[in-house]
C-alpha positions as a printed NumPy array, in Angstrom:
array([[ 80.339, 132.707,  82.248],
       [ 81.686, 130.45 ,  85.008],
       [ 85.401, 129.834,  85.571],
       [ 85.019, 126.212,  84.458],
       [ 83.352, 127.336,  81.233],
       [ 86.124, 129.837,  80.594],
       [ 88.769, 127.192,  81.207],
       [ 87.016, 124.736,  78.87 ],
       [ 86.8  , 127.387,  76.188],
       [ 90.497, 128.243,  76.656],
       [ 91.445, 124.579,  76.229],
       [ 89.438, 124.348,  73.007],
       [ 90.922, 127.578,  71.661],
       [ 94.414, 126.491,  72.699],
       [ 94.114, 123.159,  70.931],
       [ 92.684, 124.861,  67.855],
       [ 95.606, 127.307,  67.739],
       [ 98.091, 124.468,  68.134],
       [ 96.487, 122.47 ,  65.319],
       [ 96.591, 125.555,  63.102],
       [100.25 , 126.155,  63.934],
       [101.168, 122.545,  63.186],
       [ 99.251, 122.7  ,  59.908],
       [101.16 , 125.838,  58.943],
       [104.448, 124.066,  59.665],
       [103.39 , 121.087,  57.537],
       [102.321, 123.404,  54.712],
       [105.648, 125.227,  54.99 ],
       [107.536, 121.94 ,  54.614],
       [105.543, 121.074,  51.492],
       [106.143, 124.52 ,  50.049],
       [109.836, 124.22 ,  50.864],
       [110.072, 121.076,  48.743],
       [108.548, 122.894,  45.78 ],
       [110.7  , 125.981,  46.258],
       [113.878, 123.948,  46.527],
       [113.339, 122.708,  42.98 ],
       [112.962, 126.209,  41.572],
       [115.792, 128.062,  43.298],
       [119.172, 128.095,  41.607],
       [121.001, 127.295,  44.837],
       [121.703, 123.687,  45.734],
       [119.555, 121.719,  48.187],
       [121.894, 122.563,  51.024],
       [124.243, 125.45 ,  50.262],
       [127.47 , 123.674,  51.133],
       [131.045, 124.67 ,  50.436],
       [134.232, 122.977,  49.467],
       [136.459, 121.888,  52.365],
       [138.587, 124.975,  51.817],
       [135.609, 127.307,  52.051],
       [134.209, 125.548,  55.11 ],
       [137.232, 126.437,  57.194],
       [137.167, 130.03 ,  55.978],
       [133.467, 130.668,  56.22 ],
       [132.708, 130.531,  59.926],
       [134.458, 132.382,  62.751],
       [136.455, 129.885,  64.748],
       [138.592, 131.952,  67.046],
       [141.585, 131.816,  64.688],
       [141.253, 135.454,  63.705],
       [138.551, 137.141,  61.681],
       [141.134, 139.044,  59.695],
       [142.408, 135.8  ,  58.175],
       [139.064, 134.97 ,  56.597],
       [139.051, 135.41 ,  52.807],
       [136.195, 137.273,  51.178],
       [134.748, 137.297,  47.727],
       [132.719, 139.793,  45.726],
       [131.096, 136.93 ,  43.849],
       [127.321, 136.996,  44.411],
       [127.266, 133.255,  45.073],
       [129.359, 133.893,  48.196],
       [126.945, 136.466,  49.681],
       [125.731, 133.803,  52.078],
       [127.584, 130.805,  53.41 ],
       [125.764, 128.083,  55.299],
       [127.568, 125.424,  57.258],
       [125.988, 122.308,  58.759],
       [128.323, 121.403,  61.61 ],
       [129.21 , 117.789,  62.313],
       [130.732, 115.604,  64.989],
       [129.695, 116.665,  68.477],
       [128.153, 119.804,  66.946],
       [125.952, 117.838,  64.56 ],
       [122.578, 119.567,  64.364],
       [123.955, 123.121,  64.592],
       [123.677, 125.213,  61.431],
       [125.706, 128.408,  60.999],
       [124.331, 130.936,  58.516],
       [126.995, 133.523,  57.696],
       [126.343, 136.753,  55.791],
       [129.316, 137.622,  53.584],
       [129.035, 140.903,  51.649],
       [132.12 , 142.797,  52.855],
       [132.048, 145.547,  50.226],
       [128.386, 146.298,  50.939],
       [128.614, 145.967,  54.743],
       [126.375, 142.906,  54.5  ],
       [123.523, 145.078,  53.211],
       [120.348, 143.249,  52.234],
       [120.214, 142.853,  48.457],
       [117.893, 140.961,  46.119],
       [120.426, 138.159,  45.849],
       [120.944, 137.92 ,  49.601],
       [117.195, 137.729,  50.187],
       [116.921, 134.923,  47.649],
       [119.827, 132.978,  49.125],
       [118.647, 133.413,  52.709],
       [115.131, 132.344,  51.779],
       [116.534, 129.196,  50.177],
       [118.689, 128.479,  53.234],
       [115.77 , 128.978,  55.63 ],
       [113.525, 126.673,  53.615],
       [116.176, 123.96 ,  53.557],
       [116.692, 124.255,  57.308],
       [112.952, 124.122,  57.908],
       [112.498, 120.783,  56.169],
       [115.559, 119.171,  57.8  ],
       [114.432, 117.401,  60.985],
       [118.037, 116.828,  62.041],
       [118.644, 120.539,  62.619],
       [118.56 , 121.441,  66.328],
       [119.625, 125.093,  66.338],
       [120.651, 127.881,  63.978],
       [123.231, 130.621,  64.442],
       [122.883, 133.725,  62.258],
       [126.149, 135.636,  62.11 ],
       [128.403, 137.764,  59.943],
       [131.608, 136.684,  58.267],
       [132.695, 140.311,  57.913],
       [134.56 , 141.869,  60.876],
       [132.869, 144.842,  62.501],
       [129.49 , 144.491,  60.807],
       [126.452, 142.295,  61.294],
       [124.177, 143.847,  58.671],
       [123.856, 147.5  ,  57.686],
       [120.235, 147.132,  56.574],
       [118.899, 147.498,  53.065],
       [121.33 , 147.874,  50.177],
       [120.579, 151.528,  49.456],
       [122.856, 151.622,  46.398],
       [120.835, 148.815,  44.842],
       [117.613, 150.437,  46.071],
       [118.514, 153.725,  44.352],
       [118.693, 151.908,  41.014],
       [115.256, 150.326,  41.462],
       [112.205, 151.745,  39.778],
       [109.645, 152.952,  42.296],
       [107.373, 150.061,  41.289],
       [110.109, 147.573,  42.324],
       [110.6  , 148.887,  45.854],
       [107.314, 147.639,  47.313],
       [107.662, 144.055,  46.051],
       [111.284, 143.898,  47.239],
       [110.378, 145.103,  50.73 ],
       [107.566, 142.531,  50.787],
       [110.035, 139.763,  49.922],
       [112.461, 140.922,  52.598],
       [109.615, 141.054,  55.134],
       [108.497, 137.549,  54.129],
       [112.061, 136.277,  54.55 ],
       [112.352, 137.691,  58.06 ],
       [108.938, 136.259,  58.941],
       [110.077, 132.828,  57.74 ],
       [113.256, 133.178,  59.802],
       [111.096, 133.879,  62.843],
       [108.899, 130.877,  62.045],
       [111.716, 128.336,  62.019],
       [110.68 , 125.555,  64.432],
       [114.143, 125.3  ,  66.043],
       [115.96 , 127.806,  68.273],
       [117.643, 130.626,  66.361],
       [120.495, 132.691,  67.791],
       [121.69 , 135.983,  66.301],
       [125.399, 136.579,  66.984],
       [125.886, 140.332,  66.647],
       [129.6  , 141.112,  66.463],
       [129.203, 144.446,  64.68 ],
       [126.685, 147.016,  63.51 ],
       [123.106, 145.752,  63.114],
       [121.077, 148.6  ,  61.681],
       [117.634, 148.834,  60.131],
       [116.813, 145.578,  58.392],
       [119.889, 144.015,  59.96 ],
       [118.448, 144.511,  63.427],
       [115.043, 143.358,  62.176],
       [116.64 , 140.055,  61.141],
       [118.168, 139.724,  64.59 ],
       [114.825, 140.57 ,  66.237],
       [113.236, 137.66 ,  64.358],
       [115.648, 135.279,  66.093],
       [114.764, 133.701,  69.435],
       [117.929, 134.855,  71.184],
       [120.364, 137.69 ,  70.501],
       [123.942, 137.812,  71.754],
       [126.079, 140.887,  71.075],
       [129.629, 141.999,  71.615],
       [129.92 , 145.057,  73.831],
       [131.183, 147.092,  70.871],
       [128.324, 146.155,  68.528],
       [125.967, 148.941,  67.423],
       [122.218, 148.396,  67.05 ],
       [119.321, 150.559,  65.977],
       [116.231, 150.927,  63.821],
       [117.313, 154.086,  62.035],
       [114.781, 154.229,  59.21 ],
       [113.228, 157.536,  60.298],
       [116.514, 159.182,  59.28 ],
       [115.519, 158.275,  55.721],
       [111.926, 159.447,  56.237],
       [110.629, 155.868,  56.253],
       [109.715, 153.4  ,  59.006],
       [111.035, 149.926,  59.827],
       [109.323, 147.777,  57.221],
       [110.341, 144.224,  58.038],
       [108.787, 143.724,  61.445],
       [110.732, 146.244,  63.508],
       [107.717, 148.234,  64.688],
       [106.108, 145.004,  65.922],
       [108.982, 142.924,  67.264],
       [110.967, 145.621,  69.062],
       [108.038, 146.624,  71.351],
       [107.457, 142.957,  72.15 ],
       [111.099, 142.609,  73.158],
       [111.831, 145.796,  75.125],
       [108.392, 147.293,  75.737],
       [106.304, 149.855,  73.888],
       [107.668, 153.072,  75.398],
       [111.347, 152.22 ,  74.941],
       [110.728, 150.918,  71.426],
       [109.008, 154.171,  70.471],
       [111.917, 156.152,  71.903],
       [114.498, 154.206,  69.917],
       [112.508, 154.223,  66.659],
       [111.347, 157.853,  66.841],
       [114.871, 159.101,  67.601],
       [116.603, 156.615,  65.246],
       [118.849, 155.921,  68.225],
       [121.797, 153.553,  68.03 ],
       [122.915, 151.702,  71.173],
       [125.98 , 149.582,  71.873],
       [125.948, 145.99 ,  73.039],
       [126.148, 146.813,  76.729],
       [123.221, 149.246,  76.538],
       [121.263, 146.786,  74.382],
       [121.69 , 144.195,  77.119],
       [120.481, 146.631,  79.763],
       [117.384, 147.37 ,  77.673],
       [116.698, 143.669,  77.091],
       [117.302, 143.968,  73.361],
       [119.946, 141.252,  73.65 ],
       [120.119, 138.559,  76.297],
       [123.878, 138.728,  76.706],
       [126.669, 141.17 ,  75.911],
       [130.235, 139.869,  75.799],
       [133.542, 141.686,  75.586],
       [134.804, 141.691,  72.037],
       [137.971, 139.718,  71.351],
       [140.909, 140.388,  69.022],
       [139.459, 138.214,  66.261],
       [136.129, 140.053,  66.359],
       [133.933, 136.988,  66.849],
       [133.169, 136.999,  70.587],
       [129.382, 137.018,  70.109],
       [129.609, 134.15 ,  67.628],
       [131.696, 132.05 ,  70.017],
       [129.202, 132.729,  72.822],
       [126.332, 131.794,  70.501],
       [128.121, 128.57 ,  69.6  ],
       [128.476, 127.696,  73.273],
       [124.76 , 128.298,  73.769],
       [123.921, 126.133,  70.751],
       [126.073, 123.409,  72.274],
       [124.028, 123.652,  75.489],
       [120.814, 123.274,  73.487],
       [122.1  , 120.449,  71.291],
       [121.849, 117.505,  73.761],
       [118.298, 118.34 ,  74.871],
       [115.252, 116.562,  73.445],
       [114.747, 118.051,  69.959],
       [110.984, 117.465,  69.82 ],
       [110.633, 118.972,  73.278],
       [112.624, 122.03 ,  72.197],
       [110.412, 122.513,  69.142],
       [107.247, 122.14 ,  71.208],
       [108.573, 124.527,  73.858],
       [109.274, 127.144,  71.205],
       [105.836, 126.654,  69.668],
       [104.141, 126.913,  73.068],
       [106.006, 130.118,  73.915],
       [105.489, 131.773,  70.53 ],
       [101.802, 130.899,  70.35 ],
       [101.104, 131.518,  74.026],
       [102.699, 134.947,  74.284],
       [100.103, 136.354,  71.87 ],
       [ 97.024, 135.235,  73.827],
       [ 95.575, 135.468,  77.332],
       [ 97.012, 133.295,  80.118],
       [ 94.181, 130.73 ,  80.156],
       [ 94.501, 130.136,  76.414],
       [ 98.281, 130.08 ,  76.724],
       [ 98.092, 127.371,  79.369],
       [ 95.822, 125.375,  77.083],
       [ 98.377, 125.731,  74.283],
       [101.073, 124.504,  76.668],
       [ 98.892, 121.517,  77.576],
       [ 98.346, 120.689,  73.925],
       [102.077, 120.973,  73.17 ],
       [102.892, 118.779,  76.183],
       [100.55 , 116.156,  74.786],
       [102.712, 116.027,  71.652],
       [105.805, 114.861,  73.579],
       [104.141, 112.162,  75.705],
       [104.092, 109.444,  72.991],
       [107.674, 110.066,  71.808],
       [110.536, 107.597,  72.133],
       [112.704, 110.458,  73.352],
       [110.564, 110.88 ,  76.459],
       [111.033, 107.212,  77.345],
       [114.752, 107.527,  76.646],
       [114.935, 110.519,  78.996],
       [113.295, 108.536,  81.795],
       [115.549, 105.524,  81.194],
       [118.677, 107.695,  81.157],
       [117.627, 109.367,  84.411],
       [117.039, 105.976,  86.048],
       [120.349, 104.603,  84.777],
       [122.25 , 107.809,  85.615],
       [123.621, 108.266,  82.117],
       [123.434, 110.884,  79.398],
       [120.321, 110.438,  77.232],
       [120.659, 109.773,  73.505],
       [117.762, 111.656,  71.935],
       [116.978, 110.947,  68.287],
       [114.061, 113.232,  67.662],
       [111.582, 110.364,  67.605]])
């Protein structure tokens, strides 16, 4: 087969993959509408004004944040406003269980992810913990011990589906790891586009200690992030690394010195989200789609996917606004159109 034939075939395959990906996103939005009507949570899990100020680390001291053992507080989602409009902060809040993944948390996170997915005004998502010293300790083993053996498989499948949906969000996702992220907790972070950790955070896929394997994407995502050999080493040995070592391995993109309030990674993630916020939202979504689809195929097909994604931004009003702003030497006002 000639080079021109190969290139033509790559373009066709690339366009086909892009169409499929866009169809999946459209189907996900339709499914989200149906799911929203059946879940017990509200359309957008919002808090009272009092809870808003307490729910998200803000540099005023993590120790001052109130906690609740009420199941409805297991997850707190905040849609920021003002200059931070478009940033969504998803905070896990199970202090007594070290943010372990329970049936209720899976349900609430799934609802939150579906609501984010169908909201075109969202530009980035920060996944963090509201509990000092812990990101997520993995599966709730106390709850798991009470499950009948027939319940374990379906629960793991739901948790895996949740993490897959988190990874499929069309906007940038940032995991702010200010404490221990173990097992399923690290798998959630691995599903995010970017991971930022404090230097004191602990991370590891430790399932082999329990005679099981990572079951929510860890065996697939970790090798893609740090390479096959290192991933095998960490998983086989159930090794836990700190934030600085995780950065050296490429497990996280940035490691920051922890502060007195215990939210250094969150604050760094917020700064990154603020850098992303003013950029063209459609362009960001297409860039993420091109990267995620392209990384799984050969270079020629990946370039064709990039070409197809580029074609999606050409007719947008935002592109014309970007050109006008450049010409007029002003900050562009992108609207996602």
